Structure formats: C-alpha cells, structure tokens
mmCIF file of C-alpha atoms in Angstrom:
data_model
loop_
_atom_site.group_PDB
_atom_site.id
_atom_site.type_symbol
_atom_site.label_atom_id
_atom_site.label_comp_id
_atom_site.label_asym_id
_atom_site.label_seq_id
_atom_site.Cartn_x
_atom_site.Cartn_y
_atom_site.Cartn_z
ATOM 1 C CA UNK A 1 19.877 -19.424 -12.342
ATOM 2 C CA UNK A 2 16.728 -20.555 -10.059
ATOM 3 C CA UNK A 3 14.384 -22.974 -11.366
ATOM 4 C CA UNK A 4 10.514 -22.303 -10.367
ATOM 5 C CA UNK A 5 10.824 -25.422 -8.214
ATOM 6 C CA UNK A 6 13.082 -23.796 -6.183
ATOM 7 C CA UNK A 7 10.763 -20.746 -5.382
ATOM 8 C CA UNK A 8 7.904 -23.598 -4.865
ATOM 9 C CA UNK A 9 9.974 -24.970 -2.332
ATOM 10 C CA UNK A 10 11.411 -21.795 -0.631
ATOM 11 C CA UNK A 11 7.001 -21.029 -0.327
ATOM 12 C CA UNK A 12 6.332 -23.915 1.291
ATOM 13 C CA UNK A 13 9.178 -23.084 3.367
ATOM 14 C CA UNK A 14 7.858 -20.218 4.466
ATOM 15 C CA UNK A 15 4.390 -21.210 4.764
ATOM 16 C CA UNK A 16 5.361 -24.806 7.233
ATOM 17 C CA UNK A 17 8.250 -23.077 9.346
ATOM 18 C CA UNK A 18 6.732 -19.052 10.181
ATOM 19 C CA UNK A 19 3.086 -19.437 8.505
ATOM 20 C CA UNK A 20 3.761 -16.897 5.650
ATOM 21 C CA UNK A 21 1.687 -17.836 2.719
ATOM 22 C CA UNK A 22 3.100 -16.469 -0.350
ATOM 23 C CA UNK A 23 1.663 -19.476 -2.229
ATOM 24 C CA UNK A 24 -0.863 -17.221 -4.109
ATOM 25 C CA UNK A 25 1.645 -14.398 -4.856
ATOM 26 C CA UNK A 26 2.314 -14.077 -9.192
ATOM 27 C CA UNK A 27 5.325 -16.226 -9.433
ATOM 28 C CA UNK A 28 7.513 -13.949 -12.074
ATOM 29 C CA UNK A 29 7.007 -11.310 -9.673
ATOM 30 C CA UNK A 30 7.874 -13.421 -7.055
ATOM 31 C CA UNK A 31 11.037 -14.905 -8.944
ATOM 32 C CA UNK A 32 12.302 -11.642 -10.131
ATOM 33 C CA UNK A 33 12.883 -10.243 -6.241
ATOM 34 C CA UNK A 34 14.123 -13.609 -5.149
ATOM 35 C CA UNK A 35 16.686 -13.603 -7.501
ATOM 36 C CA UNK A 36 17.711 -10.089 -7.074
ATOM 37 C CA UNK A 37 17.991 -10.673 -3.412
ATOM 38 C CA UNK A 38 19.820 -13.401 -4.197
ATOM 39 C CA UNK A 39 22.442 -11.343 -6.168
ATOM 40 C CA UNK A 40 22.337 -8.520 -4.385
ATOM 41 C CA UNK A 41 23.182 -10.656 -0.751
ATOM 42 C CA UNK A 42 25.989 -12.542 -2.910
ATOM 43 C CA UNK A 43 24.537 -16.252 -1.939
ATOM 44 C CA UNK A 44 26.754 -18.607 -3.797
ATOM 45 C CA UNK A 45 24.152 -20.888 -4.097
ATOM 46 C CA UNK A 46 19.747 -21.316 -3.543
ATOM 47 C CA UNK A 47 20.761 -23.961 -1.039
ATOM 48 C CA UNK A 48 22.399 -21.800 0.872
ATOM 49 C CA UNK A 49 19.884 -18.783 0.333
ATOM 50 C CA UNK A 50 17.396 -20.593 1.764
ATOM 51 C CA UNK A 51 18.938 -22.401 4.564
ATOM 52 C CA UNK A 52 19.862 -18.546 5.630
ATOM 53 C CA UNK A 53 15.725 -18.280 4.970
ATOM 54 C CA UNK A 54 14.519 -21.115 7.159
ATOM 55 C CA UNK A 55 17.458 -20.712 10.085
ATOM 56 C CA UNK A 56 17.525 -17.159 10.499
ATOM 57 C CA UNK A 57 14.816 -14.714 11.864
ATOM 58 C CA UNK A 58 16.794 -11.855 11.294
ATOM 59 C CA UNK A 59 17.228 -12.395 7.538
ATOM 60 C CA UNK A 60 13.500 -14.029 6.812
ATOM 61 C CA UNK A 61 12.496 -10.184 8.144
ATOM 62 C CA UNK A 62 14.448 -9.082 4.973
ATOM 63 C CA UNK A 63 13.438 -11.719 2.953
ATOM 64 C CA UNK A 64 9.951 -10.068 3.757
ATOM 65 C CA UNK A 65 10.807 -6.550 3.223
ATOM 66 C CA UNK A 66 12.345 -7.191 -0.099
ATOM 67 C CA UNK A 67 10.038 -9.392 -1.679
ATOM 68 C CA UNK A 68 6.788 -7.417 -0.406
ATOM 69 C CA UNK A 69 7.721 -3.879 -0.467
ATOM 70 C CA UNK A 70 6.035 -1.555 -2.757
ATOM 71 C CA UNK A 71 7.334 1.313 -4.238
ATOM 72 C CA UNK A 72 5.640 4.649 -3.299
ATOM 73 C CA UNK A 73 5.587 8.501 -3.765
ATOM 74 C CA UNK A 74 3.514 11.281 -2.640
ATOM 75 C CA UNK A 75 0.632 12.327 -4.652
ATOM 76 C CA UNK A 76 1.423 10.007 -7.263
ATOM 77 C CA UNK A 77 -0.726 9.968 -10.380
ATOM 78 C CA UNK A 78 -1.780 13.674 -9.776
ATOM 79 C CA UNK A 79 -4.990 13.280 -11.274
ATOM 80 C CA UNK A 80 -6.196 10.815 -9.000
ATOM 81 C CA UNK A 81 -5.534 13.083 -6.168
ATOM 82 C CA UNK A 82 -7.149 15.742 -8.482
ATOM 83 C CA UNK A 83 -10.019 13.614 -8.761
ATOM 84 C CA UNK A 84 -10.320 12.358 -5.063
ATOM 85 C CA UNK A 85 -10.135 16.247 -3.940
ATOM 86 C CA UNK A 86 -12.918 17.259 -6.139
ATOM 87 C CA UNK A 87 -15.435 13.913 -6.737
ATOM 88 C CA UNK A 88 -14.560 12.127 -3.753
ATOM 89 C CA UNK A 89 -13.936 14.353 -0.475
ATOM 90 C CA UNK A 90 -16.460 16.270 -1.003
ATOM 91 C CA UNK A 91 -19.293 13.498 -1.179
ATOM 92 C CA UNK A 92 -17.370 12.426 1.976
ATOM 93 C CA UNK A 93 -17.210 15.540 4.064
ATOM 94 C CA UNK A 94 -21.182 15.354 4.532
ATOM 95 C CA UNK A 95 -20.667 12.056 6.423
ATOM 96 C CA UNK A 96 -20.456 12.807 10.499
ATOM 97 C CA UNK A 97 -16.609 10.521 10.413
ATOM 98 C CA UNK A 98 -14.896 9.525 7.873
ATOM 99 C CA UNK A 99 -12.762 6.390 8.205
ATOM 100 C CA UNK A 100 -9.821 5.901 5.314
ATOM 101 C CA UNK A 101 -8.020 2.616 4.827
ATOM 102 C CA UNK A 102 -4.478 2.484 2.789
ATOM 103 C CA UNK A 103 -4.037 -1.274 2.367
ATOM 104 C CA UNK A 104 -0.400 -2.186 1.766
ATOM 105 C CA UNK A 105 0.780 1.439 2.682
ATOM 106 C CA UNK A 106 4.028 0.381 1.899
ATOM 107 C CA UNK A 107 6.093 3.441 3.982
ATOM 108 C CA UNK A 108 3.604 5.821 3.646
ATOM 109 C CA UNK A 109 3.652 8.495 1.150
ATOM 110 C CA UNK A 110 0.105 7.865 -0.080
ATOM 111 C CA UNK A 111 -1.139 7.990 3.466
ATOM 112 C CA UNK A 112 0.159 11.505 4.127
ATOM 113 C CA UNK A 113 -0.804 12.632 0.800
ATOM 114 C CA UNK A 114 -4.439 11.659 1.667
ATOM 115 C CA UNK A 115 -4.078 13.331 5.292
ATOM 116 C CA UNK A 116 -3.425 16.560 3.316
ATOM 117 C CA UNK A 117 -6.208 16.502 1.018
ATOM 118 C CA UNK A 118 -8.446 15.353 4.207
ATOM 119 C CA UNK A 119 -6.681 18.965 6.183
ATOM 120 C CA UNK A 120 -7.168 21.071 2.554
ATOM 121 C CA UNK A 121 -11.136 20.424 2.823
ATOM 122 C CA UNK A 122 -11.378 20.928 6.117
ATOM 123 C CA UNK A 123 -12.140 17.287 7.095
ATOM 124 C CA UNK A 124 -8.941 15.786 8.620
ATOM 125 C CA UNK A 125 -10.369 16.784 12.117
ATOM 126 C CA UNK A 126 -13.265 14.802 11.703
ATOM 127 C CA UNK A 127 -11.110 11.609 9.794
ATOM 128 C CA UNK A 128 -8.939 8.613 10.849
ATOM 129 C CA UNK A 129 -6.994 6.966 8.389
ATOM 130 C CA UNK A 130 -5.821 3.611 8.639
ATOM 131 C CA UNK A 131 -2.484 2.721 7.167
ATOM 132 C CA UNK A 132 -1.706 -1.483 6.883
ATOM 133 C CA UNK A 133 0.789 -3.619 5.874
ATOM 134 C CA UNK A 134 2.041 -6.921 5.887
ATOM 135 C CA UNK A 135 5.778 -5.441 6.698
ATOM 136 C CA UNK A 136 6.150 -4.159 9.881
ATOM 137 C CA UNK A 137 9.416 -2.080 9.275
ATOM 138 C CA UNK A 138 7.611 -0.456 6.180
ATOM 139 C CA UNK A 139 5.453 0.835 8.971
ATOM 140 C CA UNK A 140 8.198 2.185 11.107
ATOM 141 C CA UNK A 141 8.493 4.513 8.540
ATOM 142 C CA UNK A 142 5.229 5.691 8.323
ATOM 143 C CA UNK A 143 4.945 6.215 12.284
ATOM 144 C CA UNK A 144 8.143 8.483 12.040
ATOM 145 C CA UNK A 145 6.341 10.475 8.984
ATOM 146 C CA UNK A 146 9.834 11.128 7.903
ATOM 147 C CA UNK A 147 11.044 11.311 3.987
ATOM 148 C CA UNK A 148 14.423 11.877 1.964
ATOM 149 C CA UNK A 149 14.181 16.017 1.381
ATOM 150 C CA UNK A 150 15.746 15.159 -1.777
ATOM 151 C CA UNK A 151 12.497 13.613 -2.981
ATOM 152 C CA UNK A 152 9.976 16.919 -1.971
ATOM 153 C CA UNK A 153 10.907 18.923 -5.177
ATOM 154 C CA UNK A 154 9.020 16.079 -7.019
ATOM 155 C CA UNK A 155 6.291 15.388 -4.483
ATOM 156 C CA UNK A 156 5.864 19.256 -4.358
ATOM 157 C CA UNK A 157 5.099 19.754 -8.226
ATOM 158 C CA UNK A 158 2.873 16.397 -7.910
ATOM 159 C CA UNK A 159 0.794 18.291 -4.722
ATOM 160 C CA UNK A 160 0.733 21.554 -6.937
ATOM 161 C CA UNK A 161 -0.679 19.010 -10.331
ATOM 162 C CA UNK A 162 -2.993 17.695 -8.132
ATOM 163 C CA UNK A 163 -4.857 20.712 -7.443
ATOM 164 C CA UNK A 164 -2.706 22.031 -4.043
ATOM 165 C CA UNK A 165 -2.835 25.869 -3.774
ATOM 166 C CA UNK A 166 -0.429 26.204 -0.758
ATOM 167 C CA UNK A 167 3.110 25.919 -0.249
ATOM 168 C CA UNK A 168 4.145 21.960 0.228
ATOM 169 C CA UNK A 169 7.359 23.034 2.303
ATOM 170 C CA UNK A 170 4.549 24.631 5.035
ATOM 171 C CA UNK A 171 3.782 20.483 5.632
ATOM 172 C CA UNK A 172 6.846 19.783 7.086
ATOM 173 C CA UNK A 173 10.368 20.710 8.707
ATOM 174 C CA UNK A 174 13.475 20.199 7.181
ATOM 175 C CA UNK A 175 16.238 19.035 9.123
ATOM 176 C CA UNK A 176 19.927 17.348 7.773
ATOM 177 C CA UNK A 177 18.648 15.919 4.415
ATOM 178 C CA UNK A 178 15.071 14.587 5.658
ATOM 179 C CA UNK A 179 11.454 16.358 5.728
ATOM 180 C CA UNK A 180 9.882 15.489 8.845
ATOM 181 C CA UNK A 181 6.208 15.701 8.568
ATOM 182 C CA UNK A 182 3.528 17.763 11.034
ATOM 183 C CA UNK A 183 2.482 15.474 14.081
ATOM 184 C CA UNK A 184 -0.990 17.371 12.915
ATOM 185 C CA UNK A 185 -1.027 14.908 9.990
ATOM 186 C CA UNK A 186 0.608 11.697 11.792
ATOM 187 C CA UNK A 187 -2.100 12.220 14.243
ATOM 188 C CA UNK A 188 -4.796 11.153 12.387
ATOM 189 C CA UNK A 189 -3.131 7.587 11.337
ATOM 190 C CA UNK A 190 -3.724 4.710 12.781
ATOM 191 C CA UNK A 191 -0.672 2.319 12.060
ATOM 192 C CA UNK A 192 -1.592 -2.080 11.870
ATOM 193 C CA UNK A 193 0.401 -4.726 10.662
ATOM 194 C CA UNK A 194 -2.314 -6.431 8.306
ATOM 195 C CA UNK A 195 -1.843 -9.051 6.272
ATOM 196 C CA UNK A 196 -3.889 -9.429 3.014
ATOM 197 C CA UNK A 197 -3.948 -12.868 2.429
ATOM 198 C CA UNK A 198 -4.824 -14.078 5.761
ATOM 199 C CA UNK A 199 -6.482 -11.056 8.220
ATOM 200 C CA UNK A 200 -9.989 -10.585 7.975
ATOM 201 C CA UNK A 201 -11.589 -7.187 8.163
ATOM 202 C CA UNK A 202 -11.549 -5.344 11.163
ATOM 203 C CA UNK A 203 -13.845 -1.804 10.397
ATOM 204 C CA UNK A 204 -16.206 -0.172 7.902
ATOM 205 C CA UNK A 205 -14.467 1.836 5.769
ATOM 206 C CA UNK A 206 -15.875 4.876 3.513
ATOM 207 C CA UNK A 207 -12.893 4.771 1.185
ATOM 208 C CA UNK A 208 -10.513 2.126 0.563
ATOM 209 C CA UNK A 209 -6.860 2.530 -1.095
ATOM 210 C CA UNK A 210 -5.341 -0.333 -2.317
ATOM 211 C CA UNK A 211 -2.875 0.811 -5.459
ATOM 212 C CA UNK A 212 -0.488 -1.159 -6.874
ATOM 213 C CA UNK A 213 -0.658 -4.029 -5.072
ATOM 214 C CA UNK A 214 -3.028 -6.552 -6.498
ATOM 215 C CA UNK A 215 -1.029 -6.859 -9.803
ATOM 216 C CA UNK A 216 1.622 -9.214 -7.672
ATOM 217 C CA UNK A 217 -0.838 -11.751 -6.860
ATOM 218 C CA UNK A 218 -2.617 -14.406 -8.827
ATOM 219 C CA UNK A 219 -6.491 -14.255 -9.875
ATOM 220 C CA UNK A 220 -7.894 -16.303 -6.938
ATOM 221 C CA UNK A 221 -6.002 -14.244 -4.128
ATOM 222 C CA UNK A 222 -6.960 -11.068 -6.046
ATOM 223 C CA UNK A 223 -10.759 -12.544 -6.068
ATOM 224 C CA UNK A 224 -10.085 -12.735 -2.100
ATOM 225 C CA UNK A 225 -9.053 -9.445 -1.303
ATOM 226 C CA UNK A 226 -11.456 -7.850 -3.315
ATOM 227 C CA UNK A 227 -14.292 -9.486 -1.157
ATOM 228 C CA UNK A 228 -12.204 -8.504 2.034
ATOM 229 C CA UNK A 229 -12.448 -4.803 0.857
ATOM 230 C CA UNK A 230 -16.120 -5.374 -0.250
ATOM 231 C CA UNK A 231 -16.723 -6.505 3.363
ATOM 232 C CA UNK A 232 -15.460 -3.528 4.631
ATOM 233 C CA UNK A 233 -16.721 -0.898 2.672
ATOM 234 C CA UNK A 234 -20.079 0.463 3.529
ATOM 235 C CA UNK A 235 -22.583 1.282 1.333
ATOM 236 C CA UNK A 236 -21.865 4.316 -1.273
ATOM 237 C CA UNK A 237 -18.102 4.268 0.059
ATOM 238 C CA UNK A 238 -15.194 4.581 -2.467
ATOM 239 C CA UNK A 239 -12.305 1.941 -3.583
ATOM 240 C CA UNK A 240 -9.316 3.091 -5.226
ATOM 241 C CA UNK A 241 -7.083 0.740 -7.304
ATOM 242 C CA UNK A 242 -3.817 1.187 -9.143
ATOM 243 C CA UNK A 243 -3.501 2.427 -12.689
ATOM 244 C CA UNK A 244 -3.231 -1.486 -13.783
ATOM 245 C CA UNK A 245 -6.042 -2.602 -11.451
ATOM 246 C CA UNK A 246 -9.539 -3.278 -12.514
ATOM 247 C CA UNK A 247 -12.797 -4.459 -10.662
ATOM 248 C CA UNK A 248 -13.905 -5.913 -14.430
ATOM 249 C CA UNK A 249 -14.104 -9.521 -14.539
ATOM 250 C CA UNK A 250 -13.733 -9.834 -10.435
ATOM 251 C CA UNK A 251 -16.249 -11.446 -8.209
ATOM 252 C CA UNK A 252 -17.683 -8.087 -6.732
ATOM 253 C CA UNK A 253 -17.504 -6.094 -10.447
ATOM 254 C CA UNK A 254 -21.579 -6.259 -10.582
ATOM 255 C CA UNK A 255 -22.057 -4.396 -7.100
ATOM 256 C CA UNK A 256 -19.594 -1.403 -7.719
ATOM 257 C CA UNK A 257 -19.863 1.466 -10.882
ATOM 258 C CA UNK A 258 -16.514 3.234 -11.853
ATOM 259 C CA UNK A 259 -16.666 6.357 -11.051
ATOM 260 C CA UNK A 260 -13.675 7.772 -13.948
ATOM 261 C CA UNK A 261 -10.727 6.771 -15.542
ATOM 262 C CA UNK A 262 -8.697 7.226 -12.125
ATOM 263 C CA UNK A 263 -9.680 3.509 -11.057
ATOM 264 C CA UNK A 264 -12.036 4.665 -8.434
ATOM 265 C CA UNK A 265 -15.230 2.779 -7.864
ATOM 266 C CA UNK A 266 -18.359 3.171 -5.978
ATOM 267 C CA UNK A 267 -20.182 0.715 -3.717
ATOM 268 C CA UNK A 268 -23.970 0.645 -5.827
ATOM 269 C CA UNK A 269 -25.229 -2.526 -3.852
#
C-alpha cells in the first residue's frame, strides 16, 4: 500500500530533479495512477519505484504518460458536437480566421473531430486548430492522425448522432487494422507541447476546448487555468468544458454566460 506521504515525496521529486510540478494535481487521482503503475510495472517496493523515477529519463517519460494521459474518443458526447455544429460554427464562420485551441488533446480524437465539423461548414480552409499537451508522445499520435480501425464503428455512429450526414469511412484510409486520417484534416493542426500549470498563453483564441481535464487538479490550479484560457480568448469567443466541469464558483464565472447544457460558455466581458 502507498501512504500519501509517499506521493508528497515522489512530487517534490519531480518538481526539484526535472521541474515537473504536479504539486497542484487532485491527490486521489494522482494516487490511484501511481499505484496502478506501480502494479502494473511489478515494483516490489515505492523505494524502488521511485529511485527508477528520479534515476531514469526513460521511465520518468512513462511516469508522465501514465499519470497525465487522458482518455479520448471521437465525437464524444454527440450532442456537444451537435451543439458546436449548429450554435457555435456558425457564429464563427462570419469571423475572417478562426483559431481553435484543444488544451490537453490527449492523442487527438477531439481535435480531428473538430477539423471535420470545421470541413462540414465549409470553414476548415479558413481555420487553424491548435492541439497541446503536456505529453509529448500523446502528441506523436496526433501528428500521425492514425487510430485503431477497430474503434471507427463507434466513432462513426457518434459522427452520425452528432448531426454528420456523410459517410465517416470517406475521412480516412484503412490499412492493416488502423484508419489513417486525410492529410486535408492534419493540415490544419498545429501540434505544441504545452504545459498547463506552468506555460503562459501564446495566441487569441475564438474557441477553447479543454474537456475532461480540470477535474484532476485541485481548486487553486483550476482557478489558474481558467484565467490562462480567459487570457486567451477574445471577446465573444467560446470555451468548452467537460461534462463534470463548471465555470460556477471560478474566478472568471461573472465575465462568461453558458450558452446550454453542453458546458459551453461565452466570453460577455
């Protein structure tokens, strides 16, 4: 069993040796992966786990996959998409450029679902879409645009609940279990390491995308990001939040008005 002053040390670890602060993260969610990993890399002991942590590069990249990496599908929560496709995009598509950010992107699958919505109205020629994360091998994934084929049955009824009229399979080629997508959708992204906690903000955005990822940290880190986003959203532009995620109570709550009940705000002030 791990104690929680044996995660406290393994974060201050990480934050003295390779300047990863994870001191903000929410610690059950923290514990939870940390002992999985634990268990699932058959350390006999937390000693030993984290002398592998502090000593080896190699593994702390792991360590950082594991414990960060969110789990993603394409056009998940269909009505959301239904709801950026018909209340979103098309308030968009009467702006000259449209810049997107998907904050923690994870590997991907949101980001391509937004690049077809963006092609579907006619607007991906005129869009960029930014896709971050603190994880660079997450974003390996999402610069090869490739998915398991197994998984495009699902994302194709999603697409079709979400208000897609075409055939998903004409979005990509299929080729020994994997569904590689069109280069006419990878095109438009624009792949960043960025980390949350620490990175400032580096564009104005018109919609921001940020689901499912707030929920692992604590109420002062969330506080933080939230003005990071609020810095880089311009005036009128959209931010998008997990199913669990709220604005209420946060420090920016008074300048944005939700929109619906798909967690999608708008900047008022």
């Amino acid at each position: 069993m791990i104690e929680d002053e044996e995660v406290e040390i393994l974060l201050t670890d990480l934050l003295d040796i390779y300047g990863y602060d994870f001191t903000s993260y929410s610690r059950a969610s923290l514990k939870r992966r940390i002992v999985r990993l634990v268990s699932i890399d058959k350390f006999p002991s937390f000693a030993e786990f984290r002398y592998k942590v502090r000593t080896d590069e190699n593994y702390l990249k792991r360590f950082v996959e594991e414990i960060t990496v969110n789990v993603t599908e394409m056009f998940r929560d269909p009505t959301f998409y239904k709801s950026l496709r018909e209340d979103i995009l098309p308030v968009l598509g009467t702006k000259p450029f449209i810049r997107v950010w998907h904050a923690g992107c994870s590997t991907g699958e949101e980001v391509f679902s937004m690049a077809i919505l963006l092609k579907e109205a006619g607007l991906l020629r005129k869009s960029l879409l930014y896709a971050t994360d603190l994880n660079p091998s997450v974003l390996e994934k999402v610069r090869k645009g490739i998915f398991p084929m197994h998984q495009m049955k699902q994302y194709s009824e999603s697409y079709i609940e979400s208000g897609g009229l075409k055939d998903f399979s004409e979005y990509y080629t299929a080729n020994y279990g994997q569904a590689k997508f069109d280069k006419e959708l990878s095109e438009k992204i624009i792949i960043s390491t960025h980390n949350l906690v620490s990175d400032s903000s580096f564009n104005e955005f018109d919609l921001i995308l940020c689901r499912n990822v707030l929920i692992y940290f604590d109420k002062d880190l969330q506080d933080r990001v939230l003005k990071l986003f609020d810095a880089s959203l311009g005036t009128l532009g959209y931010l998008a939040l997990g199913t669990k995620e709220t604005l209420k109570f946060s420090v920016i709550q008074n300048k944005y008005k939700q929109l619906n009940r798909e967690k999608i705000w708008k900047k008022v002030m």
